[in-house]
Amino acid sequence: YSLLLIDEELPYLWGSDVIKILKKMQKNKELYTFPIYSVTAHDNEDFINELLRIGADGIIKKPMNKKSLSSILTKLKLLSPK
């Protein structure tokens, strides 16, 4: 993958738990490195900082729109700027 967008509130576990697992696998060379962005409706600064601390490479706040996604894809050089 070139990028993973993961919702913070999954049905059976938190997106942050998945991020921790994936980042550990990347660190141990069990998985190649790719950016992981957390998608969340939470806007609490402490909550956002915790997501970044555990390894999220960025945050996309809900509701996600085409402009915010295009901005991230362009920043990661996955989409050419217009």
CSV table of N, CA, C and O in Angstrom, one decimal:
chain,number,residue,atom,x,y,z
A,1,TYR,N,0.8,-1.2,0.0
A,1,TYR,CA,0.0,0.0,0.0
A,1,TYR,C,0.9,1.2,0.0
A,1,TYR,O,2.0,1.3,0.5
A,2,SER,N,0.3,2.3,-0.5
A,2,SER,CA,1.0,3.6,-0.5
A,2,SER,C,0.6,4.4,0.7
A,2,SER,O,1.3,5.3,1.1
A,3,LEU,N,-0.6,4.1,1.2
A,3,LEU,CA,-1.2,4.9,2.3
A,3,LEU,C,-2.3,4.1,2.9
A,3,LEU,O,-3.0,3.4,2.2
A,4,LEU,N,-2.4,4.2,4.2
A,4,LEU,CA,-3.5,3.5,4.9
A,4,LEU,C,-4.3,4.6,5.7
A,4,LEU,O,-3.7,5.3,6.5
A,5,LEU,N,-5.6,4.7,5.4
A,5,LEU,CA,-6.5,5.5,6.2
A,5,LEU,C,-7.3,4.6,7.1
A,5,LEU,O,-7.9,3.6,6.6
A,6,ILE,N,-7.2,4.8,8.4
A,6,ILE,CA,-7.9,3.9,9.3
A,6,ILE,C,-8.8,4.7,10.3
A,6,ILE,O,-8.4,5.7,10.9
A,7,ASP,N,-10.0,4.3,10.3
A,7,ASP,CA,-11.0,5.0,11.2
A,7,ASP,C,-10.7,4.7,12.6
A,7,ASP,O,-10.3,3.5,13.0
A,8,GLU,N,-10.8,5.6,13.5
A,8,GLU,CA,-10.4,5.4,14.9
A,8,GLU,C,-11.4,4.5,15.6
A,8,GLU,O,-11.0,3.7,16.5
A,9,GLU,N,-12.7,4.6,15.2
A,9,GLU,CA,-13.7,3.8,15.9
A,9,GLU,C,-14.1,2.6,15.1
A,9,GLU,O,-15.1,2.7,14.4
A,10,LEU,N,-13.4,1.5,15.2
A,10,LEU,CA,-13.7,0.3,14.4
A,10,LEU,C,-14.7,-0.5,15.3
A,10,LEU,O,-14.8,-0.4,16.5
A,11,PRO,N,-15.4,-1.5,14.7
A,11,PRO,CA,-16.4,-2.3,15.5
A,11,PRO,C,-15.8,-3.1,16.6
A,11,PRO,O,-16.4,-3.1,17.7
A,12,TYR,N,-14.6,-3.7,16.5
A,12,TYR,CA,-14.1,-4.5,17.6
A,12,TYR,C,-12.9,-4.1,18.3
A,12,TYR,O,-12.5,-4.7,19.3
A,13,LEU,N,-12.3,-3.0,17.8
A,13,LEU,CA,-11.1,-2.5,18.4
A,13,LEU,C,-10.9,-1.1,17.9
A,13,LEU,O,-11.5,-0.6,16.9
A,14,TRP,N,-10.0,-0.3,18.6
A,14,TRP,CA,-9.7,1.1,18.2
A,14,TRP,C,-8.7,1.1,17.0
A,14,TRP,O,-7.8,0.3,17.0
A,15,GLY,N,-8.9,2.1,16.2
A,15,GLY,CA,-7.9,2.2,15.1
A,15,GLY,C,-6.5,2.4,15.7
A,15,GLY,O,-5.5,2.0,15.1
A,16,SER,N,-6.4,3.1,16.8
A,16,SER,CA,-5.1,3.3,17.4
A,16,SER,C,-4.4,2.0,17.8
A,16,SER,O,-3.2,1.9,17.7
A,17,ASP,N,-5.2,1.0,18.2
A,17,ASP,CA,-4.7,-0.3,18.5
A,17,ASP,C,-4.1,-1.0,17.2
A,17,ASP,O,-3.0,-1.6,17.3
A,18,VAL,N,-4.8,-0.8,16.1
A,18,VAL,CA,-4.3,-1.3,14.8
A,18,VAL,C,-3.0,-0.6,14.4
A,18,VAL,O,-2.0,-1.2,14.0
A,19,ILE,N,-2.9,0.7,14.6
A,19,ILE,CA,-1.7,1.5,14.3
A,19,ILE,C,-0.6,1.0,15.1
A,19,ILE,O,0.5,0.8,14.6
A,20,LYS,N,-0.8,0.7,16.4
A,20,LYS,CA,0.3,0.2,17.3
A,20,LYS,C,0.9,-1.1,16.7
A,20,LYS,O,2.1,-1.3,16.7
A,21,ILE,N,0.0,-2.0,16.3
A,21,ILE,CA,0.4,-3.3,15.8
A,21,ILE,C,1.2,-3.1,14.5
A,21,ILE,O,2.2,-3.7,14.3
A,22,LEU,N,0.6,-2.3,13.6
A,22,LEU,CA,1.3,-2.1,12.3
A,22,LEU,C,2.7,-1.4,12.5
A,22,LEU,O,3.6,-1.8,11.8
A,23,LYS,N,2.7,-0.4,13.3
A,23,LYS,CA,4.0,0.3,13.5
A,23,LYS,C,5.1,-0.7,14.2
A,23,LYS,O,6.2,-0.6,13.8
A,24,LYS,N,4.6,-1.5,15.1
A,24,LYS,CA,5.6,-2.5,15.6
A,24,LYS,C,6.1,-3.5,14.6
A,24,LYS,O,7.3,-3.8,14.5
A,25,MET,N,5.2,-3.9,13.7
A,25,MET,CA,5.6,-4.8,12.6
A,25,MET,C,6.5,-4.1,11.6
A,25,MET,O,7.5,-4.7,11.2
A,26,GLN,N,6.3,-2.8,11.4
A,26,GLN,CA,7.2,-2.1,10.5
A,26,GLN,C,8.5,-1.9,11.2
A,26,GLN,O,9.6,-2.1,10.5
A,27,LYS,N,8.6,-1.6,12.4
A,27,LYS,CA,9.8,-1.5,13.2
A,27,LYS,C,10.6,-2.8,13.2
A,27,LYS,O,11.9,-2.8,13.0
A,28,ASN,N,9.9,-3.9,13.3
A,28,ASN,CA,10.6,-5.2,13.3
A,28,ASN,C,10.9,-5.8,11.9
A,28,ASN,O,11.2,-6.9,11.7
A,29,LYS,N,10.6,-4.9,10.9
A,29,LYS,CA,10.8,-5.3,9.5
A,29,LYS,C,9.9,-6.5,9.0
A,29,LYS,O,10.3,-7.2,8.1
A,30,GLU,N,8.8,-6.7,9.7
A,30,GLU,CA,7.8,-7.7,9.3
A,30,GLU,C,6.9,-7.1,8.3
A,30,GLU,O,6.1,-7.9,7.7
A,31,LEU,N,6.9,-5.8,8.1
A,31,LEU,CA,6.0,-5.1,7.2
A,31,LEU,C,6.7,-3.9,6.7
A,31,LEU,O,7.4,-3.2,7.4
A,32,TYR,N,6.6,-3.7,5.4
A,32,TYR,CA,7.2,-2.5,4.8
A,32,TYR,C,6.6,-1.2,5.3
A,32,TYR,O,5.4,-1.2,5.8
A,33,THR,N,7.3,-0.1,5.2
A,33,THR,CA,6.8,1.2,5.8
A,33,THR,C,5.9,1.9,4.8
A,33,THR,O,6.3,2.0,3.6
A,34,PHE,N,4.8,2.4,5.3
A,34,PHE,CA,3.9,3.2,4.5
A,34,PHE,C,3.2,4.1,5.5
A,34,PHE,O,3.1,3.8,6.7
A,35,PRO,N,2.8,5.3,5.1
A,35,PRO,CA,2.1,6.2,6.0
A,35,PRO,C,0.7,5.7,6.4
A,35,PRO,O,0.0,5.1,5.6
A,36,ILE,N,0.4,5.9,7.7
A,36,ILE,CA,-0.9,5.6,8.3
A,36,ILE,C,-1.5,6.8,8.9
A,36,ILE,O,-0.9,7.5,9.7
A,37,TYR,N,-2.7,7.1,8.3
A,37,TYR,CA,-3.4,8.3,8.8
A,37,TYR,C,-4.7,7.9,9.5
A,37,TYR,O,-5.4,7.0,9.1
A,38,SER,N,-4.9,8.4,10.7
A,38,SER,CA,-6.1,8.2,11.5
A,38,SER,C,-7.2,9.1,11.0
A,38,SER,O,-7.0,10.3,10.9
A,39,VAL,N,-8.4,8.5,10.8
A,39,VAL,CA,-9.6,9.3,10.5
A,39,VAL,C,-10.5,9.3,11.7
A,39,VAL,O,-10.8,8.2,12.2
A,40,THR,N,-10.8,10.5,12.2
A,40,THR,CA,-11.6,10.6,13.4
A,40,THR,C,-12.4,11.8,13.4
A,40,THR,O,-12.1,12.8,12.8
A,41,ALA,N,-13.5,11.7,14.2
A,41,ALA,CA,-14.4,12.9,14.4
A,41,ALA,C,-14.0,13.6,15.7
A,41,ALA,O,-14.5,14.7,16.0
A,42,HIS,N,-13.1,13.0,16.5
A,42,HIS,CA,-12.7,13.6,17.7
A,42,HIS,C,-11.8,14.8,17.4
A,42,HIS,O,-11.0,14.8,16.5
A,43,ASP,N,-12.1,15.9,18.2
A,43,ASP,CA,-11.3,17.1,18.0
A,43,ASP,C,-10.5,17.5,19.2
A,43,ASP,O,-9.9,18.6,19.3
A,44,ASN,N,-10.6,16.7,20.3
A,44,ASN,CA,-9.8,16.9,21.5
A,44,ASN,C,-8.3,16.9,21.2
A,44,ASN,O,-7.8,15.9,20.7
A,45,GLU,N,-7.6,18.0,21.6
A,45,GLU,CA,-6.2,18.1,21.3
A,45,GLU,C,-5.4,17.0,21.9
A,45,GLU,O,-4.5,16.4,21.3
A,46,ASP,N,-5.7,16.6,23.1
A,46,ASP,CA,-5.0,15.5,23.8
A,46,ASP,C,-5.2,14.2,23.1
A,46,ASP,O,-4.3,13.4,22.9
A,47,PHE,N,-6.4,14.0,22.6
A,47,PHE,CA,-6.7,12.7,21.9
A,47,PHE,C,-5.9,12.7,20.6
A,47,PHE,O,-5.3,11.7,20.2
A,48,ILE,N,-5.9,13.8,19.8
A,48,ILE,CA,-5.2,13.9,18.6
A,48,ILE,C,-3.7,13.7,18.8
A,48,ILE,O,-3.0,12.9,18.1
A,49,ASN,N,-3.1,14.3,19.9
A,49,ASN,CA,-1.7,14.2,20.2
A,49,ASN,C,-1.4,12.7,20.6
A,49,ASN,O,-0.3,12.3,20.2
A,50,GLU,N,-2.3,12.0,21.2
A,50,GLU,CA,-2.0,10.6,21.6
A,50,GLU,C,-2.0,9.8,20.3
A,50,GLU,O,-1.2,8.9,20.2
A,51,LEU,N,-2.9,10.0,19.3
A,51,LEU,CA,-2.8,9.3,18.1
A,51,LEU,C,-1.5,9.5,17.4
A,51,LEU,O,-0.9,8.6,16.8
A,52,LEU,N,-1.0,10.7,17.4
A,52,LEU,CA,0.3,11.0,16.8
A,52,LEU,C,1.5,10.4,17.6
A,52,LEU,O,2.4,9.8,17.0
A,53,ARG,N,1.3,10.4,18.9
A,53,ARG,CA,2.4,9.8,19.7
A,53,ARG,C,2.5,8.3,19.5
A,53,ARG,O,3.6,7.7,19.5
A,54,ILE,N,1.4,7.6,19.3
A,54,ILE,CA,1.4,6.1,19.1
A,54,ILE,C,1.8,5.7,17.7
A,54,ILE,O,2.1,4.6,17.4
A,55,GLY,N,1.9,6.7,16.8
A,55,GLY,CA,2.5,6.4,15.5
A,55,GLY,C,1.7,6.8,14.3
A,55,GLY,O,2.2,6.6,13.2
A,56,ALA,N,0.5,7.4,14.4
A,56,ALA,CA,-0.2,7.9,13.3
A,56,ALA,C,0.7,9.0,12.6
A,56,ALA,O,1.3,9.8,13.2
A,57,ASP,N,0.8,8.9,11.3
A,57,ASP,CA,1.6,9.8,10.5
A,57,ASP,C,0.8,11.1,10.3
A,57,ASP,O,1.4,12.1,9.9
A,58,GLY,N,-0.4,11.1,10.5
A,58,GLY,CA,-1.3,12.2,10.3
A,58,GLY,C,-2.7,12.0,10.7
A,58,GLY,O,-3.1,10.8,11.0
A,59,ILE,N,-3.5,13.0,10.7
A,59,ILE,CA,-4.9,12.9,11.2
A,59,ILE,C,-5.8,13.5,10.1
A,59,ILE,O,-5.4,14.6,9.5
A,60,ILE,N,-6.8,12.9,9.8
A,60,ILE,CA,-7.9,13.4,8.9
A,60,ILE,C,-9.1,13.5,9.8
A,60,ILE,O,-9.6,12.5,10.3
A,61,LYS,N,-9.6,14.7,9.9
A,61,LYS,CA,-10.9,14.9,10.7
A,61,LYS,C,-12.1,14.7,9.9
A,61,LYS,O,-12.2,15.1,8.7
A,62,LYS,N,-13.1,14.0,10.5
A,62,LYS,CA,-14.4,13.8,9.8
A,62,LYS,C,-15.2,15.1,9.9
A,62,LYS,O,-15.1,15.8,10.9
A,63,PRO,N,-16.0,15.4,9.0
A,63,PRO,CA,-16.2,14.6,7.8
A,63,PRO,C,-15.1,14.9,6.8
A,63,PRO,O,-14.7,16.0,6.6
A,64,MET,N,-14.6,13.8,6.3
A,64,MET,CA,-13.5,13.9,5.3
A,64,MET,C,-14.1,14.4,4.0
A,64,MET,O,-15.2,14.0,3.6
A,65,ASN,N,-13.4,15.2,3.3
A,65,ASN,CA,-13.9,15.7,2.0
A,65,ASN,C,-12.8,15.5,0.9
A,65,ASN,O,-11.6,15.2,1.3
A,66,LYS,N,-13.2,15.8,-0.3
A,66,LYS,CA,-12.2,15.6,-1.4
A,66,LYS,C,-11.0,16.5,-1.2
A,66,LYS,O,-9.9,16.1,-1.5
A,67,LYS,N,-11.2,17.7,-0.8
A,67,LYS,CA,-10.1,18.7,-0.6
A,67,LYS,C,-9.1,18.2,0.4
A,67,LYS,O,-7.9,18.3,0.1
A,68,SER,N,-9.5,17.7,1.5
A,68,SER,CA,-8.6,17.3,2.6
A,68,SER,C,-7.8,16.0,2.1
A,68,SER,O,-6.6,15.9,2.3
A,69,LEU,N,-8.5,15.1,1.5
A,69,LEU,CA,-7.9,13.9,1.0
A,69,LEU,C,-6.9,14.3,-0.2
A,69,LEU,O,-5.7,13.8,-0.2
A,70,SER,N,-7.3,15.2,-1.1
A,70,SER,CA,-6.4,15.6,-2.2
A,70,SER,C,-5.1,16.2,-1.6
A,70,SER,O,-4.0,16.0,-2.1
A,71,SER,N,-5.3,17.0,-0.6
A,71,SER,CA,-4.2,17.7,0.1
A,71,SER,C,-3.1,16.7,0.6
A,71,SER,O,-1.9,16.9,0.4
A,72,ILE,N,-3.6,15.7,1.3
A,72,ILE,CA,-2.7,14.7,1.8
A,72,ILE,C,-2.1,13.9,0.7
A,72,ILE,O,-0.9,13.6,0.8
A,73,LEU,N,-2.8,13.5,-0.3
A,73,LEU,CA,-2.3,12.7,-1.4
A,73,LEU,C,-1.2,13.5,-2.1
A,73,LEU,O,-0.2,13.0,-2.5
A,74,THR,N,-1.4,14.8,-2.3
A,74,THR,CA,-0.4,15.7,-2.9
A,74,THR,C,0.8,15.8,-2.0
A,74,THR,O,1.9,15.7,-2.5
A,75,LYS,N,0.6,16.0,-0.7
A,75,LYS,CA,1.7,16.1,0.2
A,75,LYS,C,2.6,14.9,0.2
A,75,LYS,O,3.8,14.9,0.2
A,76,LEU,N,2.0,13.7,0.1
A,76,LEU,CA,2.7,12.4,0.1
A,76,LEU,C,3.2,12.0,-1.3
A,76,LEU,O,3.7,11.0,-1.5
A,77,LYS,N,3.0,12.9,-2.3
A,77,LYS,CA,3.4,12.7,-3.7
A,77,LYS,C,2.7,11.5,-4.3
A,77,LYS,O,3.3,10.8,-5.1
A,78,LEU,N,1.4,11.3,-3.9
A,78,LEU,CA,0.6,10.2,-4.5
A,78,LEU,C,-0.4,10.8,-5.5
A,78,LEU,O,-1.1,10.0,-6.1
A,79,LEU,N,-0.4,12.1,-5.6
A,79,LEU,CA,-1.3,12.8,-6.5
A,79,LEU,C,-0.6,14.0,-7.0
A,79,LEU,O,0.1,14.8,-6.2
A,80,SER,N,-0.6,14.3,-8.3
A,80,SER,CA,0.1,15.4,-8.8
A,80,SER,C,-0.7,16.7,-8.5
A,80,SER,O,-1.9,16.7,-8.6
A,81,PRO,N,0.0,17.8,-8.1
A,81,PRO,CA,-0.7,19.0,-7.9
A,81,PRO,C,-1.3,19.6,-9.2
A,81,PRO,O,-0.8,19.4,-10.3
A,82,LYS,N,-2.4,20.3,-9.1
A,82,LYS,CA,-3.1,20.8,-10.3
A,82,LYS,C,-2.5,22.2,-10.6
A,82,LYS,O,-2.1,22.9,-9.8
